[in-house]
PDB file of C-alpha atoms in Angstrom:
ATOM      1  CA  MET Y 202      25.591  -1.848 -30.681  1.00 43.00           C
ATOM      2  CA  THR Y 203      28.169   0.801 -31.455  1.00 47.00           C
ATOM      3  CA  PRO Y 204      28.204   3.535 -28.789  1.00 50.00           C
ATOM      4  CA  LYS Y 205      26.925   6.871 -30.039  1.00 53.00           C
ATOM      5  CA  ASP Y 206      30.291   8.641 -29.652  1.00 50.00           C
ATOM      6  CA  GLU Y 207      32.052   5.969 -31.758  1.00 55.00           C
ATOM      7  CA  ARG Y 208      29.709   6.119 -34.742  1.00 64.00           C
ATOM      8  CA  ARG Y 209      30.836   8.112 -37.746  1.00 73.00           C
ATOM      9  CA  SER Y 210      28.480   9.815 -40.141  1.00 79.00           C
ATOM     10  CA  VAL Y 211      28.851  12.239 -43.008  1.00 87.00           C
ATOM     11  CA  PHE Y 212      25.589  13.904 -41.952  1.00 87.00           C
ATOM     12  CA  PRO Y 213      25.112  16.357 -39.083  1.00 85.00           C
ATOM     13  CA  PRO Y 214      23.505  14.915 -35.927  1.00 90.00           C
ATOM     14  CA  ALA Y 215      19.885  15.779 -35.224  1.00 90.00           C
ATOM     15  CA  ASP Y 216      20.658  17.521 -31.943  1.00 88.00           C
ATOM     16  CA  ARG Y 217      23.032  19.929 -33.704  1.00 91.00           C
ATOM     17  CA  ASP Y 218      20.414  20.893 -36.265  1.00 87.00           C
ATOM     18  CA  ALA Y 219      17.841  21.362 -33.517  1.00 89.00           C
ATOM     19  CA  LEU Y 220      20.143  23.895 -31.837  1.00 91.00           C
ATOM     20  CA  GLU Y 221      20.838  25.644 -35.120  1.00 89.00           C
ATOM     21  CA  ALA Y 222      17.114  25.945 -35.809  1.00 88.00           C
ATOM     22  CA  GLU Y 223      16.601  27.613 -32.436  1.00 88.00           C
ATOM     23  CA  ARG Y 224      19.189  30.268 -33.371  1.00 90.00           C
ATOM     24  CA  ALA Y 225      17.297  31.351 -36.487  1.00 91.00           C
ATOM     25  CA  PRO Y 226      16.220  35.020 -36.550  1.00 91.00           C
ATOM     26  CA  LEU Y 227      12.692  35.569 -35.256  1.00 94.00           C
ATOM     27  CA  THR Y 228      10.552  36.327 -38.273  1.00 93.00           C
ATOM     28  CA  GLN Y 229       7.004  35.534 -39.356  1.00 92.00           C
ATOM     29  CA  GLN Y 230       8.398  32.590 -41.252  1.00 84.00           C
ATOM     30  CA  THR Y 231      10.571  31.072 -38.503  1.00 88.00           C
ATOM     31  CA  LEU Y 232       7.818  31.542 -35.899  1.00 90.00           C
ATOM     32  CA  SER Y 233       5.340  29.548 -37.992  1.00 91.00           C
ATOM     33  CA  PRO Y 234       4.675  25.944 -36.835  1.00 90.00           C
ATOM     34  CA  ALA Y 235       5.345  24.847 -40.417  1.00 92.00           C
ATOM     35  CA  TYR Y 236       9.015  25.829 -39.993  1.00 88.00           C
ATOM     36  CA  ARG Y 237       9.649  23.520 -37.033  1.00 89.00           C
ATOM     37  CA  LEU Y 238      11.832  20.493 -37.628  1.00 88.00           C
ATOM     38  CA  ALA Y 239       9.506  17.509 -37.825  1.00 91.00           C
ATOM     39  CA  PHE Y 240      11.332  15.506 -35.133  1.00 91.00           C
ATOM     40  CA  ASP Y 241      11.292  18.537 -32.827  1.00 91.00           C
ATOM     41  CA  ASP Y 242       7.614  19.386 -33.326  1.00 91.00           C
ATOM     42  CA  LEU Y 243       5.530  17.898 -30.496  1.00 93.00           C
ATOM     43  CA  ASP Y 244       2.252  19.136 -31.953  1.00 94.00           C
ATOM     44  CA  PHE Y 245       3.033  17.231 -35.145  1.00 94.00           C
ATOM     45  CA  LEU Y 246       4.201  14.067 -33.336  1.00 93.00           C
ATOM     46  CA  ARG Y 247       0.990  13.988 -31.286  1.00 95.00           C
ATOM     47  CA  GLU Y 248      -1.343  14.061 -34.296  1.00 95.00           C
ATOM     48  CA  ASP Y 249      -3.604  11.025 -34.726  1.00 96.00           C
ATOM     49  CA  ALA Y 250      -1.985  10.276 -38.082  1.00 97.00           C
ATOM     50  CA  LEU Y 251       1.366   9.822 -36.330  1.00 95.00           C
ATOM     51  CA  ARG Y 252       0.141   6.979 -34.112  1.00 96.00           C
ATOM     52  CA  PRO Y 253       2.152   4.353 -36.079  1.00 96.00           C
ATOM     53  CA  VAL Y 254       5.294   6.421 -35.532  1.00 96.00           C
ATOM     54  CA  ARG Y 255       4.605   6.782 -31.812  1.00 96.00           C
ATOM     55  CA  LEU Y 256       4.100   3.023 -31.536  1.00 97.00           C
ATOM     56  CA  GLN Y 257       7.469   2.475 -33.178  1.00 97.00           C
ATOM     57  CA  LEU Y 258       9.157   5.032 -30.929  1.00 96.00           C
ATOM     58  CA  GLU Y 259       7.815   3.332 -27.789  1.00 96.00           C
ATOM     59  CA  LEU Y 260       9.088  -0.015 -29.012  1.00 97.00           C
ATOM     60  CA  LEU Y 261      12.494   1.335 -29.981  1.00 97.00           C
ATOM     61  CA  LYS Y 262      13.253   3.541 -26.982  1.00 96.00           C
ATOM     62  CA  THR Y 263      13.008   0.698 -24.476  1.00 97.00           C
ATOM     63  CA  GLU Y 264      14.557  -1.862 -26.828  1.00 97.00           C
ATOM     64  CA  LEU Y 265      17.635   0.268 -27.512  1.00 97.00           C
ATOM     65  CA  SER Y 266      18.015   1.119 -23.825  1.00 97.00           C
ATOM     66  CA  LEU Y 267      17.871  -2.523 -22.753  1.00 97.00           C
ATOM     67  CA  ASN Y 268      20.402  -3.419 -25.437  1.00 97.00           C
ATOM     68  CA  ARG Y 269      22.777  -0.686 -24.298  1.00 96.00           C
ATOM     69  CA  LEU Y 270      22.444  -1.735 -20.659  1.00 96.00           C
ATOM     70  CA  GLY Y 271      23.102  -5.390 -21.444  1.00 96.00           C
ATOM     71  CA  VAL Y 272      19.769  -7.020 -20.578  1.00 98.00           C
ATOM     72  CA  ASP Y 273      19.611 -10.343 -22.414  1.00 98.00           C
ATOM     73  CA  SER Y 274      16.736 -12.085 -20.629  1.00 98.00           C
ATOM     74  CA  THR Y 275      14.168 -11.272 -17.973  1.00 98.00           C
ATOM     75  CA  VAL Y 276      11.892 -12.828 -15.384  1.00 98.00           C
ATOM     76  CA  ALA Y 277       8.537 -11.039 -15.400  1.00 98.00           C
ATOM     77  CA  LEU Y 278       6.416 -10.698 -12.279  1.00 98.00           C
ATOM     78  CA  PHE Y 279       2.699  -9.969 -12.705  1.00 98.00           C
ATOM     79  CA  GLY Y 280       0.348  -9.380  -9.798  1.00 98.00           C
ATOM     80  CA  GLY Y 281      -2.024  -7.038  -8.056  1.00 96.00           C
ATOM     81  CA  ALA Y 282      -1.064  -3.423  -7.445  1.00 95.00           C
ATOM     82  CA  ARG Y 283      -3.320  -3.453  -4.375  1.00 95.00           C
ATOM     83  CA  VAL Y 284      -1.608  -6.333  -2.562  1.00 97.00           C
ATOM     84  CA  PRO Y 285      -0.177  -4.667   0.572  1.00 96.00           C
ATOM     85  CA  PRO Y 286       3.164  -5.349   2.229  1.00 97.00           C
ATOM     86  CA  PRO Y 287       2.476  -7.283   5.441  1.00 96.00           C
ATOM     87  CA  GLU Y 288       4.123  -4.539   7.507  1.00 95.00           C
ATOM     88  CA  LYS Y 289       1.562  -2.013   6.241  1.00 94.00           C
ATOM     89  CA  LEU Y 290      -1.559  -3.957   7.178  1.00 96.00           C
ATOM     90  CA  GLY Y 291      -3.949  -1.956   9.312  1.00 94.00           C
ATOM     91  CA  PRO Y 292      -7.499  -1.979  10.621  1.00 95.00           C
ATOM     92  CA  ASP Y 293      -8.719  -0.321   7.417  1.00 95.00           C
ATOM     93  CA  THR Y 294      -7.223  -2.988   5.135  1.00 96.00           C
ATOM     94  CA  PRO Y 295     -10.049  -4.906   3.397  1.00 96.00           C
ATOM     95  CA  PRO Y 296     -10.091  -8.542   4.587  1.00 96.00           C
ATOM     96  CA  GLY Y 297      -9.623  -9.881   1.067  1.00 96.00           C
ATOM     97  CA  LEU Y 298      -6.451  -7.871   0.527  1.00 97.00           C
ATOM     98  CA  ALA Y 299      -5.180  -8.696   4.012  1.00 97.00           C
ATOM     99  CA  ALA Y 300      -5.485 -12.375   3.087  1.00 97.00           C
ATOM    100  CA  LEU Y 301      -3.333 -11.765  -0.010  1.00 97.00           C
ATOM    101  CA  ALA Y 302      -0.612  -9.811   1.819  1.00 98.00           C
ATOM    102  CA  PRO Y 303       1.657 -12.857   2.369  1.00 98.00           C
ATOM    103  CA  TRP Y 304       2.120 -13.067  -1.411  1.00 98.00           C
ATOM    104  CA  TYR Y 305       4.040  -9.774  -1.243  1.00 98.00           C
ATOM    105  CA  ASP Y 306       6.887 -11.488   0.595  1.00 98.00           C
ATOM    106  CA  VAL Y 307       6.705 -14.570  -1.641  1.00 98.00           C
ATOM    107  CA  ALA Y 308       7.093 -12.306  -4.694  1.00 98.00           C
ATOM    108  CA  ARG Y 309       9.946 -10.494  -2.989  1.00 98.00           C
ATOM    109  CA  ASP Y 310      11.732 -13.768  -2.199  1.00 98.00           C
ATOM    110  CA  PHE Y 311      11.157 -15.146  -5.704  1.00 98.00           C
ATOM    111  CA  ALA Y 312      12.610 -11.960  -7.258  1.00 98.00           C
ATOM    112  CA  ALA Y 313      15.602 -12.249  -4.941  1.00 98.00           C
ATOM    113  CA  ALA Y 314      16.208 -15.836  -6.072  1.00 98.00           C
ATOM    114  CA  ALA Y 315      16.003 -14.833  -9.740  1.00 98.00           C
ATOM    115  CA  SER Y 316      18.323 -11.905  -9.131  1.00 98.00           C
ATOM    116  CA  ARG Y 317      20.927 -13.990  -7.325  1.00 98.00           C
ATOM    117  CA  ALA Y 318      20.975 -16.291 -10.358  1.00 97.00           C
ATOM    118  CA  SER Y 319      21.265 -13.223 -12.574  1.00 98.00           C
ATOM    119  CA  LEU Y 320      24.235 -11.857 -10.630  1.00 98.00           C
ATOM    120  CA  ALA Y 321      25.937 -15.258 -10.683  1.00 96.00           C
ATOM    121  CA  ARG Y 322      25.733 -15.181 -14.494  1.00 95.00           C
ATOM    122  CA  GLY Y 323      27.013 -11.635 -14.945  1.00 96.00           C
ATOM    123  CA  GLY Y 324      23.791  -9.684 -14.464  1.00 97.00           C
ATOM    124  CA  ARG Y 325      22.609  -9.912 -18.083  1.00 97.00           C
ATOM    125  CA  GLU Y 326      20.163 -12.792 -17.713  1.00 98.00           C
ATOM    126  CA  PHE Y 327      17.063 -13.303 -15.536  1.00 98.00           C
ATOM    127  CA  VAL Y 328      16.725  -9.586 -14.798  1.00 98.00           C
ATOM    128  CA  VAL Y 329      13.507  -9.009 -12.847  1.00 98.00           C
ATOM    129  CA  VAL Y 330      10.918  -6.891 -14.666  1.00 98.00           C
ATOM    130  CA  THR Y 331       7.609  -5.653 -13.265  1.00 98.00           C
ATOM    131  CA  GLY Y 332       5.032  -3.015 -14.113  1.00 97.00           C
ATOM    132  CA  GLY Y 333       6.942  -0.652 -11.839  1.00 96.00           C
ATOM    133  CA  GLY Y 334       4.007   0.177  -9.574  1.00 95.00           C
ATOM    134  CA  PRO Y 335       2.987  -0.786  -6.017  1.00 95.00           C
ATOM    135  CA  GLY Y 336       1.899  -4.135  -4.594  1.00 96.00           C
ATOM    136  CA  VAL Y 337       3.379  -7.250  -6.168  1.00 98.00           C
ATOM    137  CA  MET Y 338       5.306  -5.056  -8.604  1.00 97.00           C
ATOM    138  CA  GLU Y 339       7.037  -3.248  -5.767  1.00 98.00           C
ATOM    139  CA  ALA Y 340       7.788  -6.578  -4.093  1.00 98.00           C
ATOM    140  CA  GLY Y 341       9.513  -7.854  -7.239  1.00 98.00           C
ATOM    141  CA  ASN Y 342      11.688  -4.794  -7.723  1.00 98.00           C
ATOM    142  CA  ARG Y 343      12.437  -4.683  -4.009  1.00 98.00           C
ATOM    143  CA  GLY Y 344      13.558  -8.301  -3.863  1.00 98.00           C
ATOM    144  CA  ALA Y 345      15.975  -7.710  -6.736  1.00 98.00           C
ATOM    145  CA  VAL Y 346      17.524  -4.574  -5.254  1.00 98.00           C
ATOM    146  CA  GLU Y 347      17.914  -6.153  -1.825  1.00 98.00           C
ATOM    147  CA  VAL Y 348      20.381  -8.683  -3.257  1.00 98.00           C
ATOM    148  CA  GLY Y 349      22.242  -6.025  -5.246  1.00 98.00           C
ATOM    149  CA  ALA Y 350      20.749  -6.559  -8.714  1.00 98.00           C
ATOM    150  CA  LYS Y 351      19.357  -4.126 -11.258  1.00 98.00           C
ATOM    151  CA  THR Y 352      15.648  -4.348 -11.991  1.00 98.00           C
ATOM    152  CA  ILE Y 353      13.251  -3.056 -14.644  1.00 98.00           C
ATOM    153  CA  GLY Y 354       9.962  -1.182 -14.278  1.00 98.00           C
ATOM    154  CA  LEU Y 355       7.587  -0.799 -17.233  1.00 98.00           C
ATOM    155  CA  GLY Y 356       5.115   1.885 -16.175  1.00 96.00           C
ATOM    156  CA  ILE Y 357       1.958   2.993 -17.950  1.00 95.00           C
ATOM    157  CA  VAL Y 358       0.173   6.348 -17.962  1.00 93.00           C
ATOM    158  CA  LEU Y 359      -3.179   5.881 -16.212  1.00 88.00           C
ATOM    159  CA  PRO Y 360      -6.002   8.322 -15.385  1.00 84.00           C
ATOM    160  CA  HIS Y 361      -4.963   8.120 -11.732  1.00 76.00           C
ATOM    161  CA  GLU Y 362      -1.215   8.261 -12.221  1.00 59.00           C
ATOM    162  CA  GLN Y 363       0.831   5.962 -10.020  1.00 73.00           C
ATOM    163  CA  ALA Y 364       4.464   6.935  -9.614  1.00 85.00           C
ATOM    164  CA  PRO Y 365       7.147   4.275 -10.099  1.00 94.00           C
ATOM    165  CA  ASN Y 366       8.023   2.486  -6.896  1.00 95.00           C
ATOM    166  CA  GLY Y 367      11.339   3.482  -5.381  1.00 96.00           C
ATOM    167  CA  TRP Y 368      12.999   0.139  -6.013  1.00 98.00           C
ATOM    168  CA  VAL Y 369      13.162   0.327  -9.812  1.00 98.00           C
ATOM    169  CA  THR Y 370      16.658   0.949 -11.191  1.00 98.00           C
ATOM    170  CA  PRO Y 371      16.380   4.551 -12.492  1.00 97.00           C
ATOM    171  CA  GLU Y 372      17.965   3.916 -15.883  1.00 97.00           C
ATOM    172  CA  LEU Y 373      15.639   0.920 -16.306  1.00 98.00           C
ATOM    173  CA  CYS Y 374      12.466   2.808 -15.392  1.00 97.00           C
ATOM    174  CA  PHE Y 375      10.306   3.256 -18.508  1.00 97.00           C
ATOM    175  CA  ASN Y 376       6.911   4.810 -19.084  1.00 96.00           C
ATOM    176  CA  PHE Y 377       4.401   3.836 -21.779  1.00 96.00           C
ATOM    177  CA  HIS Y 378       1.383   5.301 -23.511  1.00 95.00           C
ATOM    178  CA  TYR Y 379       0.444   2.088 -25.351  1.00 96.00           C
ATOM    179  CA  PHE Y 380      -0.479  -1.027 -23.366  1.00 95.00           C
ATOM    180  CA  ALA Y 381       0.318  -3.202 -26.391  1.00 96.00           C
ATOM    181  CA  ILE Y 382       3.948  -2.074 -26.646  1.00 97.00           C
ATOM    182  CA  ARG Y 383       4.420  -2.344 -22.903  1.00 97.00           C
ATOM    183  CA  LYS Y 384       3.185  -5.944 -22.982  1.00 97.00           C
ATOM    184  CA  MET Y 385       5.544  -6.736 -25.849  1.00 97.00           C
ATOM    185  CA  HIS Y 386       8.477  -5.640 -23.685  1.00 97.00           C
ATOM    186  CA  PHE Y 387       7.291  -7.870 -20.843  1.00 98.00           C
ATOM    187  CA  LEU Y 388       7.569 -10.880 -23.148  1.00 98.00           C
ATOM    188  CA  MET Y 389      10.285 -10.146 -25.724  1.00 97.00           C
ATOM    189  CA  ARG Y 390      13.112 -11.214 -23.384  1.00 98.00           C
ATOM    190  CA  ALA Y 391      11.114 -13.346 -20.942  1.00 98.00           C
ATOM    191  CA  ALA Y 392      12.757 -16.500 -19.625  1.00 98.00           C
ATOM    192  CA  ALA Y 393       9.916 -17.082 -17.150  1.00 98.00           C
ATOM    193  CA  ILE Y 394       6.624 -15.525 -16.039  1.00 98.00           C
ATOM    194  CA  ALA Y 395       5.575 -15.453 -12.376  1.00 98.00           C
ATOM    195  CA  VAL Y 396       1.918 -14.574 -11.823  1.00 98.00           C
ATOM    196  CA  PHE Y 397       0.659 -13.658  -8.360  1.00 98.00           C
ATOM    197  CA  PRO Y 398      -2.912 -12.947  -7.271  1.00 98.00           C
ATOM    198  CA  GLY Y 399      -4.257  -9.856  -8.985  1.00 97.00           C
ATOM    199  CA  GLY Y 400      -7.111  -8.271 -10.873  1.00 96.00           C
ATOM    200  CA  PHE Y 401      -8.012  -7.442 -14.463  1.00 96.00           C
ATOM    201  CA  GLY Y 402      -4.501  -6.322 -15.446  1.00 95.00           C
ATOM    202  CA  THR Y 403      -2.944  -9.494 -14.065  1.00 97.00           C
ATOM    203  CA  MET Y 404      -5.543 -11.625 -15.841  1.00 97.00           C
ATOM    204  CA  ASP Y 405      -4.927  -9.769 -19.081  1.00 97.00           C
ATOM    205  CA  GLU Y 406      -1.166 -10.348 -18.928  1.00 97.00           C
ATOM    206  CA  LEU Y 407      -1.566 -14.001 -17.949  1.00 98.00           C
ATOM    207  CA  PHE Y 408      -4.070 -14.972 -20.621  1.00 97.00           C
ATOM    208  CA  GLU Y 409      -2.311 -13.084 -23.390  1.00 97.00           C
ATOM    209  CA  THR Y 410       0.894 -14.972 -22.557  1.00 97.00           C
ATOM    210  CA  LEU Y 411      -0.948 -18.300 -22.473  1.00 98.00           C
ATOM    211  CA  THR Y 412      -2.589 -17.540 -25.814  1.00 97.00           C
ATOM    212  CA  LEU Y 413       0.721 -16.691 -27.466  1.00 97.00           C
ATOM    213  CA  ILE Y 414       2.288 -19.946 -26.286  1.00 97.00           C
ATOM    214  CA  GLN Y 415      -0.835 -22.029 -27.017  1.00 97.00           C
ATOM    215  CA  THR Y 416      -0.918 -20.756 -30.611  1.00 96.00           C
ATOM    216  CA  GLY Y 417       2.800 -21.188 -31.183  1.00 96.00           C
ATOM    217  CA  ARG Y 418       3.445 -17.457 -31.489  1.00 96.00           C
ATOM    218  CA  MET Y 419       5.845 -17.550 -28.550  1.00 96.00           C
ATOM    219  CA  ALA Y 420       8.367 -20.087 -27.319  1.00 96.00           C
ATOM    220  CA  ARG Y 421       7.307 -22.134 -24.322  1.00 97.00           C
ATOM    221  CA  ILE Y 422       8.675 -20.818 -21.037  1.00 98.00           C
ATOM    222  CA  PRO Y 423       7.751 -21.524 -17.402  1.00 98.00           C
ATOM    223  CA  ILE Y 424       4.499 -19.818 -16.396  1.00 98.00           C
ATOM    224  CA  LEU Y 425       4.086 -20.020 -12.638  1.00 98.00           C
ATOM    225  CA  LEU Y 426       0.760 -19.326 -10.956  1.00 98.00           C
ATOM    226  CA  PHE Y 427       1.419 -18.594  -7.304  1.00 98.00           C
ATOM    227  CA  GLY Y 428      -1.397 -19.636  -5.006  1.00 98.00           C
ATOM    228  CA  GLU Y 429      -3.384 -22.531  -6.453  1.00 98.00           C
ATOM    229  CA  ALA Y 430      -6.351 -21.899  -4.166  1.00 97.00           C
ATOM    230  CA  PHE Y 431      -6.716 -18.322  -5.412  1.00 98.00           C
ATOM    231  CA  TRP Y 432      -6.421 -19.214  -9.085  1.00 98.00           C
ATOM    232  CA  ARG Y 433      -8.805 -22.172  -8.927  1.00 97.00           C
ATOM    233  CA  ARG Y 434     -11.333 -19.981  -7.129  1.00 97.00           C
ATOM    234  CA  VAL Y 435     -11.253 -17.156  -9.699  1.00 97.00           C
ATOM    235  CA  VAL Y 436     -10.740 -19.225 -12.890  1.00 97.00           C
ATOM    236  CA  ASN Y 437     -12.427 -22.563 -13.514  1.00 97.00           C
ATOM    237  CA  PHE Y 438      -9.762 -24.073 -15.750  1.00 96.00           C
ATOM    238  CA  ASP Y 439     -11.370 -27.510 -15.672  1.00 96.00           C
ATOM    239  CA  ALA Y 440     -14.662 -26.044 -16.921  1.00 97.00           C
ATOM    240  CA  LEU Y 441     -12.843 -24.615 -19.939  1.00 97.00           C
ATOM    241  CA  THR Y 442     -11.515 -28.090 -20.731  1.00 97.00           C
ATOM    242  CA  GLU Y 443     -14.877 -29.766 -20.161  1.00 97.00           C
ATOM    243  CA  ALA Y 444     -16.553 -27.259 -22.476  1.00 97.00           C
ATOM    244  CA  GLY Y 445     -14.026 -28.089 -25.166  1.00 97.00           C
ATOM    245  CA  VAL Y 446     -12.840 -24.489 -25.609  1.00 97.00           C
ATOM    246  CA  ILE Y 447      -9.305 -25.485 -24.625  1.00 97.00           C
ATOM    247  CA  SER Y 448      -7.510 -28.819 -24.900  1.00 96.00           C
ATOM    248  CA  PRO Y 449      -6.545 -30.862 -21.832  1.00 96.00           C
ATOM    249  CA  GLY Y 450      -2.921 -30.352 -22.805  1.00 95.00           C
ATOM    250  CA  ASP Y 451      -3.330 -26.584 -22.528  1.00 97.00           C
ATOM    251  CA  LEU Y 452      -3.482 -26.998 -18.755  1.00 97.00           C
ATOM    252  CA  GLU Y 453       0.159 -28.071 -18.922  1.00 97.00           C
ATOM    253  CA  LEU Y 454       1.207 -24.630 -20.171  1.00 98.00           C
ATOM    254  CA  PHE Y 455       1.358 -23.389 -16.584  1.00 98.00           C
ATOM    255  CA  SER Y 456       2.186 -24.720 -13.127  1.00 98.00           C
ATOM    256  CA  PHE Y 457       0.752 -23.934  -9.713  1.00 98.00           C
ATOM    257  CA  VAL Y 458       3.362 -23.150  -7.076  1.00 98.00           C
ATOM    258  CA  GLU Y 459       3.158 -22.012  -3.462  1.00 98.00           C
ATOM    259  CA  THR Y 460       6.631 -20.859  -2.446  1.00 98.00           C
ATOM    260  CA  ALA Y 461       9.435 -18.792  -3.913  1.00 98.00           C
ATOM    261  CA  GLN Y 462      11.802 -21.760  -3.628  1.00 98.00           C
ATOM    262  CA  GLU Y 463       9.428 -24.070  -5.499  1.00 98.00           C
ATOM    263  CA  GLY Y 464       8.859 -21.458  -8.191  1.00 98.00           C
ATOM    264  CA  TRP Y 465      12.522 -20.744  -8.817  1.00 98.00           C
ATOM    265  CA  ALA Y 466      13.363 -24.461  -8.801  1.00 97.00           C
ATOM    266  CA  ARG Y 467      10.982 -24.920 -11.750  1.00 97.00           C
ATOM    267  CA  VAL Y 468      12.625 -22.059 -13.643  1.00 98.00           C
ATOM    268  CA  ALA Y 469      16.112 -23.365 -12.906  1.00 97.00           C
ATOM    269  CA  ALA Y 470      15.133 -26.869 -14.039  1.00 97.00           C
ATOM    270  CA  HIS Y 471      13.593 -25.581 -17.270  1.00 97.00           C
ATOM    271  CA  HIS Y 472      16.754 -23.639 -18.143  1.00 97.00           C
ATOM    272  CA  ARG Y 473      19.067 -26.359 -16.759  1.00 94.00           C
ATOM    273  CA  LEU Y 474      20.921 -23.866 -14.614  1.00 92.00           C
ATOM    274  CA  ALA Y 475      22.388 -26.494 -12.293  1.00 76.00           C
ATOM    275  CA  GLU Y 476      23.774 -28.413 -15.285  1.00 61.00           C
ATOM    276  CA  ALA Y 477      25.307 -25.232 -16.690  1.00 57.00           C
ATOM    277  CA  GLU Y 478      27.001 -24.444 -13.374  1.00 59.00           C
ATOM    278  CA  GLU Y 479      28.468 -27.948 -13.183  1.00 48.00           C
ATOM    279  CA  ARG Y 480      30.102 -27.711 -16.622  1.00 49.00           C
TER     280      ARG Y 480
END
């Protein structure tokens, strides 16, 4: 893309006109909401009828930012926001979550492996992206930063707002109103998906990705399910096949893995990274 200061236009920029409008004399006419510039009128932009425009703006803001910052491909980490770092386990930690705590470090190590590969290739590919929150998301962003890489956080406004974790690269920290647009950005550049134990949100992201690939709406990429015991306990994949609601071949759309090294090896093999480095 052409940087903003290098573009030439015969028309005045929007920010200049916004300043000029603010300098207008204060009269009944200029104080009326009708007089506001449409792009500078938040009341107008928040109307229900403007929902299609807001959807487009959410898609474009992040897309243009990632283009400007040179992000060509990503590795997405999905997983539970409630999974605690092992160092923060305490007597009040529910036993179920305490049992999942080791996955925090596995996610952290996997993100570090992806980020080292990213740095080796110039930092434009395999950039780690998470939902930007706590738990597995924090682990992913943390693992990337600890090896010196940039990392993306795609936040979402929730009733109980969770602030972005402190490991997200500030200029790559985005916030969304629409779940649908956020999920598009998780997948638009995805070179691999790593899914760790989690709840409804994790399930939603996993099964939407599987559906897109199953139906041919998305190119096939590695989908790694970390922790076979967890996933087989919470989802009876074989029962889906036996019932005939999915095909036996659909079970090949994802792989169970247990370690960060095993997970990254599958991604590297899929993208033939070792072969590329040898050439």
